[in-house]
Amino acid sequence: MPSKSASSSLPVVKISRRGAKRLQDGHVWVYRSDIISAEGVAPGTAVGVTDERGKFLGTALYSSASQIAIRMISPHAVDDLARLIRERIHGAIIYRERVVRDTDAYRVIFSEADFLPGLIVDRYHDLLSVQVLTQAMDAEAVRNVVVTELSERLKPVSIAERVDPRIRELEQLPARPSGLIQGGVEAETTSTIFSMNGVRFRYEALEGQKTGAFLDQRENYAAAARYAQGEALDVFCYQGGFALHLAASCSKVTGVDSSRPALEVADRNAALNNRDIEWVEANAFDLLRDYADAGRRYDTIVLDPPAFAKSRSNLETALRGYKELNLRALKMLRPGGILITCCCSYHVSPDQYREVVGDSARDVHRNLRIVENRGQAKDHPILLNVPETEYLKCIIAYVSN
Ligand code: SAH
């Protein structure tokens, strides 16, 4: 039998002094190397956490597989997990009602940042898309609470689950297909049209790439559109998020991506908005080099590459990649041009990214004025004390010469 904590009926996990210090500093994770004992604790259960001396530190969700063994959910003893989850979902929805504007597509629940570690829920108009990332959130009882609460509060036509097989493997969870977890299977319950900032997009819950859209860029699209003008190039355009927003104020827009399926959706999105955008399937590095060599010039360039630094170990290579992109873009911008340059690697800090952009500007003898220093949209909250929740950088700069 696992031991019980004095203050609740939860099984107990004891953690090291270093782990306890981390929690005192406001973080919500404890790594496996800081677990002293977790005997008999079933995978994915709620546990009471104590320090070495047995002092109660709070309630957490336990993973028997992840390097992040403990994800805190409360500083108190939680005896009714279902009720806590319902309250957290309600709290997440209330926060969005306060901060989300001009869209019917946004992240409803963002894991730790909404005190529901391991759960991501996105809304696309009348559809919800759920991602389960941990053993605890995969438990049948928890899934039922989540689906019921989301249905009652948001009344979606359907709820789809998007499964990342790699994550299930890492959490030692049995394989499971993506699919609807609530609602019918007719075409109209798995696809919809959503809008952000007045721009419309198609969404298919059960086909295409990872998710329907990069919702974290929503406010940056609107900001970019405020300054964009002339001839614009959207590099790493995916399904056209930036390009479609730029089209409102630019005379010509070209979107570049290496993924043909993404460009096909981008083209359908352009038609939906009656926009004429040129889509180019290419490797962005090669294309930027060729275009720069050919003397092409632009008034607005967006750089929004995938995360180059997946871990700290390849940070140097990643920084070189970011620098090369910025260098080439800056060479092609006309005086008075606008650079919108993004980096979604958590491992690259906002200061480091500014330095990359600054170094690039120096190397090509351009002067940059920072117009806006931006990050992720407010529906992807940043928790003070949990640095991992802040990951997106978006610098909008004006080329002075
Ligand atoms: N700006 C987009 C999101 C970009 S995600 C939006 O706001 O929706 C990154 C994109 O980079 C993906 O669509 C991926 O297909 C593309 N990509 C990755 N490597 C690439 C490369 N070397 N050249 C061009 N595109 C690439």
Coordinates of C-alpha atoms and ligand atoms in Angstrom, one line a residue:
M1 CA 0.0 0.0 0.0
P2 CA 1.3 3.5 -0.8
S3 CA 1.6 5.7 2.2
K4 CA -1.0 8.4 2.7
S5 CA -0.4 12.0 3.7
A6 CA -1.7 13.2 7.0
S7 CA -3.9 15.9 5.5
S8 CA -5.6 13.9 2.7
S9 CA -6.4 10.5 1.4
L10 CA -3.9 10.9 -1.5
P11 CA -0.9 8.6 -2.0
V12 CA 2.3 10.4 -1.2
V13 CA 5.3 11.3 -3.2
K14 CA 8.4 12.5 -1.3
I15 CA 10.7 14.9 -3.1
S16 CA 14.3 16.1 -2.4
R17 CA 15.2 19.5 -1.0
R18 CA 16.1 20.7 -4.5
G19 CA 12.7 19.7 -5.7
A20 CA 11.0 21.4 -2.8
K21 CA 13.0 24.6 -3.4
R22 CA 11.8 24.7 -7.0
L23 CA 8.2 24.6 -5.8
Q24 CA 8.8 27.3 -3.2
D25 CA 10.2 29.4 -6.0
G26 CA 6.8 29.2 -7.7
H27 CA 7.5 26.5 -10.3
V28 CA 5.1 23.7 -10.8
W29 CA 7.4 20.9 -12.0
V30 CA 9.5 18.4 -10.2
Y31 CA 11.9 16.2 -12.2
R32 CA 12.3 12.5 -11.7
S33 CA 15.8 13.0 -10.3
D34 CA 14.2 14.9 -7.4
I35 CA 11.8 12.1 -6.4
I36 CA 12.8 10.3 -3.3
S37 CA 10.0 7.9 -3.0
A38 CA 6.8 7.2 -5.0
E39 CA 6.2 3.6 -4.0
G40 CA 3.0 2.0 -5.1
V41 CA 1.8 5.2 -6.7
A42 CA -0.2 4.3 -9.8
P43 CA 0.7 6.1 -13.1
G44 CA -1.3 9.2 -13.7
T45 CA -2.8 9.6 -10.3
A46 CA -3.2 12.7 -8.1
V47 CA -0.7 12.6 -5.3
G48 CA 0.2 14.5 -2.1
V49 CA 3.7 15.9 -2.3
T50 CA 5.9 16.2 0.7
D51 CA 9.4 17.3 1.4
E52 CA 12.1 15.0 2.9
R53 CA 10.8 15.6 6.4
G54 CA 7.2 14.8 5.4
K55 CA 6.0 18.4 5.3
F56 CA 3.0 18.6 2.9
L57 CA 3.7 20.8 -0.1
G58 CA 0.6 20.4 -2.2
T59 CA -1.2 18.1 -4.7
A60 CA 0.2 17.1 -8.0
L61 CA -0.4 14.9 -11.0
Y62 CA 2.1 12.1 -11.2
S63 CA 3.7 10.5 -14.3
S64 CA 5.6 7.3 -14.0
A65 CA 7.2 7.8 -17.4
S66 CA 8.0 11.5 -18.0
Q67 CA 11.1 13.2 -16.8
I68 CA 8.7 15.7 -15.4
A69 CA 7.4 13.3 -12.7
I70 CA 5.3 15.9 -10.8
R71 CA 3.1 18.6 -12.1
M72 CA 1.6 20.6 -9.2
I73 CA -2.1 21.4 -9.4
S74 CA -2.7 22.9 -6.0
P75 CA -0.9 24.0 -2.8
H76 CA -3.7 22.3 -0.9
A77 CA -4.9 18.7 -0.5
V78 CA -7.3 17.9 -3.4
D79 CA -9.8 15.3 -2.5
D80 CA -12.2 16.0 -5.4
L81 CA -10.1 16.1 -8.5
A82 CA -13.2 16.2 -10.8
R83 CA -14.4 19.4 -9.1
L84 CA -11.0 21.0 -9.3
I85 CA -10.8 20.3 -13.0
R86 CA -14.3 21.7 -13.6
E87 CA -13.3 24.9 -11.7
R88 CA -10.1 25.3 -13.7
I89 CA -11.9 24.9 -17.0
H90 CA -14.4 27.5 -15.9
G91 CA -11.6 29.8 -14.8
A92 CA -9.8 29.4 -18.2
I93 CA -13.0 30.3 -20.1
I94 CA -13.6 33.4 -17.9
Y95 CA -10.0 34.5 -18.5
R96 CA -10.5 34.2 -22.3
E97 CA -13.8 36.2 -22.1
R98 CA -11.7 39.0 -20.6
V99 CA -8.7 39.0 -23.0
V100 CA -9.7 37.5 -26.3
R101 CA -11.1 39.9 -29.0
D102 CA -11.9 39.8 -32.7
T103 CA -11.9 36.1 -33.1
D104 CA -13.8 32.9 -32.6
A105 CA -10.6 30.8 -32.7
Y106 CA -8.4 30.8 -29.7
R107 CA -6.7 28.5 -27.2
V108 CA -9.2 27.7 -24.4
I109 CA -6.9 25.8 -22.2
F110 CA -3.1 25.9 -22.3
S111 CA -1.8 23.2 -19.9
E112 CA 0.3 24.6 -17.0
A113 CA -0.6 28.2 -17.9
D114 CA -4.2 27.4 -17.0
F115 CA -3.3 25.1 -14.1
L116 CA -4.4 22.1 -16.0
P117 CA -1.0 20.5 -16.8
G118 CA -1.1 18.1 -19.7
L119 CA -4.3 19.4 -21.4
I120 CA -4.6 21.6 -24.4
V121 CA -7.9 22.7 -25.9
D122 CA -8.3 25.0 -28.9
R123 CA -11.6 26.4 -30.2
Y124 CA -12.2 26.9 -33.9
H125 CA -15.6 28.6 -34.2
D126 CA -18.1 25.8 -33.2
L127 CA -15.5 23.0 -33.0
L128 CA -13.1 22.1 -30.2
S129 CA -9.8 20.3 -30.6
V130 CA -8.3 18.6 -27.6
Q131 CA -4.7 17.3 -27.0
V132 CA -3.9 15.1 -24.0
L133 CA -0.2 15.1 -23.1
T134 CA 0.1 13.2 -19.8
Q135 CA -1.0 10.0 -18.1
A136 CA -3.2 11.9 -15.6
M137 CA -5.2 13.7 -18.3
D138 CA -5.6 10.5 -20.2
A139 CA -7.4 8.7 -17.3
E140 CA -10.9 7.8 -18.4
A141 CA -12.5 9.6 -15.5
V142 CA -10.6 12.8 -16.2
R143 CA -11.4 12.7 -19.9
N144 CA -15.1 12.4 -19.1
V145 CA -15.0 15.4 -16.8
V146 CA -13.2 17.5 -19.4
V147 CA -15.5 16.6 -22.2
T148 CA -18.6 17.1 -20.1
E149 CA -17.5 20.5 -18.8
L150 CA -16.3 21.8 -22.2
S151 CA -19.6 20.7 -23.8
E152 CA -21.7 22.3 -21.2
R153 CA -19.8 25.6 -21.1
L154 CA -18.9 26.1 -24.8
K155 CA -21.6 24.0 -26.5
P156 CA -19.5 22.9 -29.4
V157 CA -21.0 21.0 -32.4
S158 CA -18.2 18.4 -31.8
I159 CA -15.0 17.8 -30.0
A160 CA -12.1 16.2 -31.8
E161 CA -8.9 14.7 -30.2
R162 CA -5.6 15.2 -32.0
V163 CA -3.2 12.5 -31.0
D164 CA 0.6 12.9 -31.1
P165 CA 1.8 9.2 -31.2
R166 CA 5.3 10.3 -30.0
I167 CA 3.9 11.9 -26.8
R168 CA 1.8 8.8 -26.0
E169 CA 4.9 6.7 -26.4
L170 CA 6.9 8.9 -24.1
E171 CA 4.2 8.8 -21.5
Q172 CA 3.9 5.0 -21.9
L173 CA 0.3 5.3 -22.9
P174 CA -1.3 2.8 -25.3
A175 CA -1.6 4.0 -28.9
R176 CA -4.9 5.7 -29.9
P177 CA -6.1 7.2 -33.1
S178 CA -7.1 10.9 -33.6
G179 CA -10.9 11.2 -33.9
L180 CA -14.1 12.7 -32.6
I181 CA -14.6 12.2 -28.9
Q182 CA -18.0 14.0 -28.9
G183 CA -20.5 14.7 -31.7
G184 CA -21.3 12.9 -35.0
V185 CA -19.0 12.0 -37.9
E186 CA -20.8 13.9 -40.7
A187 CA -18.5 16.2 -42.6
E188 CA -20.1 19.4 -41.2
T189 CA -19.2 18.4 -37.6
T190 CA -15.5 18.0 -38.4
S191 CA -14.8 21.1 -40.5
T192 CA -15.7 24.7 -40.1
I193 CA -14.7 28.3 -40.9
F194 CA -13.3 30.5 -38.3
S195 CA -12.2 34.1 -38.3
M196 CA -9.6 36.2 -36.7
N197 CA -9.2 40.0 -37.1
G198 CA -11.8 39.8 -39.9
V199 CA -9.8 37.2 -41.9
R200 CA -11.4 33.9 -42.6
F201 CA -9.8 30.5 -42.5
R202 CA -10.9 26.9 -43.1
Y203 CA -10.4 24.4 -40.4
E204 CA -10.5 20.6 -40.7
A205 CA -10.5 18.8 -37.4
L206 CA -9.3 15.5 -38.7
E207 CA -7.0 16.1 -41.6
G208 CA -4.0 18.1 -42.5
Q209 CA -1.1 19.1 -40.3
K210 CA -0.9 19.1 -36.6
T211 CA -3.5 21.8 -35.8
G212 CA -5.6 24.1 -37.7
A213 CA -3.7 27.2 -37.1
F214 CA -1.0 28.9 -35.1
L215 CA -3.3 30.6 -32.8
D216 CA -0.4 32.0 -30.7
Q217 CA 0.3 34.4 -33.6
R218 CA -3.2 35.9 -33.8
E219 CA -2.4 39.2 -32.2
N220 CA 0.9 39.5 -34.1
Y221 CA -1.0 39.1 -37.4
A222 CA -3.1 42.1 -36.6
A223 CA 0.0 44.1 -35.5
A224 CA 1.9 43.1 -38.6
A225 CA -1.0 44.3 -40.7
R226 CA -0.9 47.7 -39.1
Y227 CA 2.6 48.5 -40.4
A228 CA 2.8 46.3 -43.6
Q229 CA 2.8 48.0 -47.0
G230 CA 4.0 47.7 -50.6
E231 CA 5.4 44.3 -51.7
A232 CA 5.4 41.7 -49.0
L233 CA 7.1 38.3 -48.6
D234 CA 5.7 35.9 -45.9
V235 CA 8.5 33.3 -45.3
F236 CA 7.3 30.0 -43.6
C237 CA 3.7 31.0 -44.4
Y238 CA 2.1 27.6 -43.6
Q239 CA -1.7 28.1 -44.3
G240 CA -1.3 31.8 -44.9
G241 CA -1.8 33.4 -41.5
F242 CA 0.4 36.4 -42.0
A243 CA 0.1 36.6 -45.8
L244 CA -3.7 36.9 -45.6
H245 CA -3.5 39.6 -43.0
L246 CA -0.9 41.5 -45.0
A247 CA -3.0 41.4 -48.2
A248 CA -5.3 44.0 -46.8
S249 CA -2.6 46.7 -46.9
C250 CA 0.0 45.4 -49.3
S251 CA 0.1 45.8 -53.1
K252 CA 1.5 42.3 -53.7
V253 CA 1.9 39.3 -51.3
T254 CA 4.0 36.2 -51.8
G255 CA 3.9 33.3 -49.3
V256 CA 6.7 30.7 -49.1
D257 CA 6.6 27.3 -47.5
S258 CA 8.2 23.9 -48.1
S259 CA 4.9 22.1 -47.4
R260 CA 2.6 21.6 -50.4
P261 CA -0.4 20.5 -48.3
A262 CA 0.0 23.7 -46.2
L263 CA 0.1 25.9 -49.4
E264 CA -3.0 24.1 -50.8
V265 CA -4.9 25.1 -47.6
A266 CA -3.4 28.6 -47.9
D267 CA -4.7 28.9 -51.4
R268 CA -8.2 27.9 -50.4
N269 CA -8.0 30.4 -47.5
A270 CA -7.0 33.1 -50.0
A271 CA -10.1 32.3 -52.2
L272 CA -12.3 32.4 -49.1
N273 CA -11.2 36.0 -48.5
N274 CA -11.1 37.0 -52.2
R275 CA -7.4 37.7 -52.1
D276 CA -4.8 37.1 -54.8
I277 CA -1.6 35.8 -53.2
E278 CA 1.3 34.1 -54.9
W279 CA 2.3 30.9 -53.1
V280 CA 5.8 29.4 -53.7
E281 CA 6.8 25.9 -52.6
A282 CA 10.5 26.1 -51.7
N283 CA 13.1 25.7 -49.1
A284 CA 13.1 29.1 -47.4
F285 CA 16.9 29.3 -47.1
D286 CA 17.5 28.5 -50.7
L287 CA 14.7 30.9 -51.9
L288 CA 16.0 33.8 -49.8
R289 CA 19.5 33.3 -51.1
D290 CA 18.3 33.1 -54.7
Y291 CA 16.0 36.1 -54.4
A292 CA 18.7 38.2 -52.6
D293 CA 21.2 37.3 -55.3
A294 CA 18.7 38.2 -58.0
G295 CA 18.4 41.7 -56.4
R296 CA 14.7 41.3 -55.4
R297 CA 13.5 44.0 -53.0
Y298 CA 10.5 44.1 -50.6
D299 CA 8.8 46.6 -48.4
T300 CA 7.6 44.0 -45.8
I301 CA 9.1 40.6 -44.9
V302 CA 7.8 38.1 -42.3
L303 CA 10.0 35.4 -40.9
D304 CA 8.2 32.8 -38.9
P305 CA 10.3 29.6 -39.0
P306 CA 9.6 26.4 -37.0
A307 CA 11.5 26.0 -33.7
F308 CA 15.1 25.5 -34.7
A309 CA 16.3 24.9 -31.1
K310 CA 14.3 21.9 -29.8
S311 CA 16.7 21.6 -26.9
R312 CA 19.5 23.5 -25.3
S313 CA 22.0 21.2 -27.0
N314 CA 21.5 22.6 -30.5
L315 CA 21.2 26.2 -29.5
E316 CA 24.3 27.4 -31.3
T317 CA 23.2 25.8 -34.6
A318 CA 19.7 27.2 -34.1
L319 CA 21.0 30.8 -33.6
R320 CA 23.1 30.5 -36.8
G321 CA 19.9 29.5 -38.6
Y322 CA 17.9 32.4 -37.2
K323 CA 20.8 34.8 -38.1
E324 CA 21.0 33.6 -41.7
L325 CA 17.3 34.2 -42.2
N326 CA 17.4 37.6 -40.7
L327 CA 20.5 38.6 -42.7
R328 CA 19.0 37.6 -46.0
A329 CA 15.7 39.3 -45.2
L330 CA 17.3 42.5 -44.2
K331 CA 19.4 42.6 -47.4
M332 CA 16.1 42.6 -49.4
L333 CA 14.2 45.2 -47.4
R334 CA 13.9 48.7 -48.9
P335 CA 14.6 51.7 -46.7
G336 CA 11.4 52.3 -44.8
G337 CA 10.6 48.6 -45.0
I338 CA 9.2 46.5 -42.2
L339 CA 10.7 43.3 -40.8
I340 CA 8.4 41.0 -38.8
T341 CA 10.7 38.4 -37.3
C342 CA 9.5 35.6 -35.1
C343 CA 11.1 32.8 -33.0
C344 CA 9.1 30.1 -31.2
S345 CA 12.0 28.3 -29.6
Y346 CA 11.7 28.5 -25.8
H347 CA 15.4 27.9 -25.5
V348 CA 16.2 31.2 -27.3
S349 CA 15.4 34.0 -24.8
P350 CA 13.9 37.3 -25.9
D351 CA 17.2 39.0 -25.3
Q352 CA 19.1 36.4 -27.3
Y353 CA 16.7 36.8 -30.2
R354 CA 17.0 40.6 -30.2
E355 CA 20.8 40.1 -30.3
V356 CA 20.5 37.8 -33.3
V357 CA 18.4 40.4 -35.2
G358 CA 20.7 43.2 -34.1
D359 CA 23.9 41.3 -35.2
S360 CA 22.3 40.6 -38.5
A361 CA 21.4 44.3 -39.0
R362 CA 25.0 45.3 -38.2
D363 CA 26.4 42.7 -40.6
V364 CA 24.4 44.1 -43.5
H365 CA 24.8 47.7 -42.4
R366 CA 21.2 48.4 -41.8
N367 CA 19.7 50.5 -39.0
L368 CA 16.7 49.0 -37.3
R369 CA 14.1 50.8 -35.2
I370 CA 12.1 48.4 -33.0
V371 CA 8.4 49.3 -33.6
E372 CA 7.0 46.6 -31.4
N373 CA 8.4 43.9 -29.1
R374 CA 5.8 41.2 -29.0
G375 CA 5.2 37.7 -27.8
Q376 CA 2.4 35.1 -27.9
A377 CA -1.3 36.0 -27.9
K378 CA -3.0 36.4 -24.5
D379 CA -4.9 33.2 -24.9
H380 CA -1.5 31.5 -24.5
P381 CA -0.9 32.9 -21.0
I382 CA 2.6 33.4 -19.6
L383 CA 2.8 32.4 -15.9
L384 CA 5.2 34.4 -13.9
N385 CA 7.6 32.0 -12.1
V386 CA 7.1 29.3 -14.8
P387 CA 9.6 30.5 -17.5
E388 CA 8.7 27.6 -19.9
T389 CA 5.3 29.2 -20.5
E390 CA 6.9 32.1 -22.4
Y391 CA 8.2 31.0 -25.7
L392 CA 7.2 33.2 -28.7
K393 CA 9.1 36.2 -29.8
C394 CA 7.9 38.6 -32.5
I395 CA 9.9 41.7 -33.3
I396 CA 8.5 44.3 -35.6
A397 CA 11.2 46.6 -36.8
Y398 CA 11.5 49.5 -39.3
V399 CA 14.5 49.6 -41.6
S400 CA 15.8 53.2 -41.5
N401 CA 18.4 52.9 -44.2
Ligands
SAH1 N1 3.6 31.6 -40.2 C1 2.8 30.5 -40.0 C2 3.3 29.4 -39.2 C3 4.7 28.8 -39.6 S1 5.0 27.3 -39.0 C4 1.4 30.9 -39.5 O1 1.3 32.0 -38.9 O2 0.5 30.2 -39.6 C5 6.5 26.8 -39.8 C6 6.3 26.5 -41.2 O3 7.6 26.3 -41.8 C7 5.6 25.2 -41.6 O4 4.5 25.5 -42.4 C8 6.6 24.3 -42.3 O5 6.0 23.6 -43.4 C9 7.5 25.4 -42.8 N2 8.9 25.0 -43.0 C10 9.8 24.3 -42.3 N3 11.0 24.2 -42.8 C11 11.0 24.9 -43.9 C12 12.0 25.3 -44.9 N4 13.2 24.9 -44.7 N5 11.6 26.1 -45.9 C13 10.3 26.5 -46.0 N6 9.4 26.2 -45.1 C14 9.7 25.4 -44.1

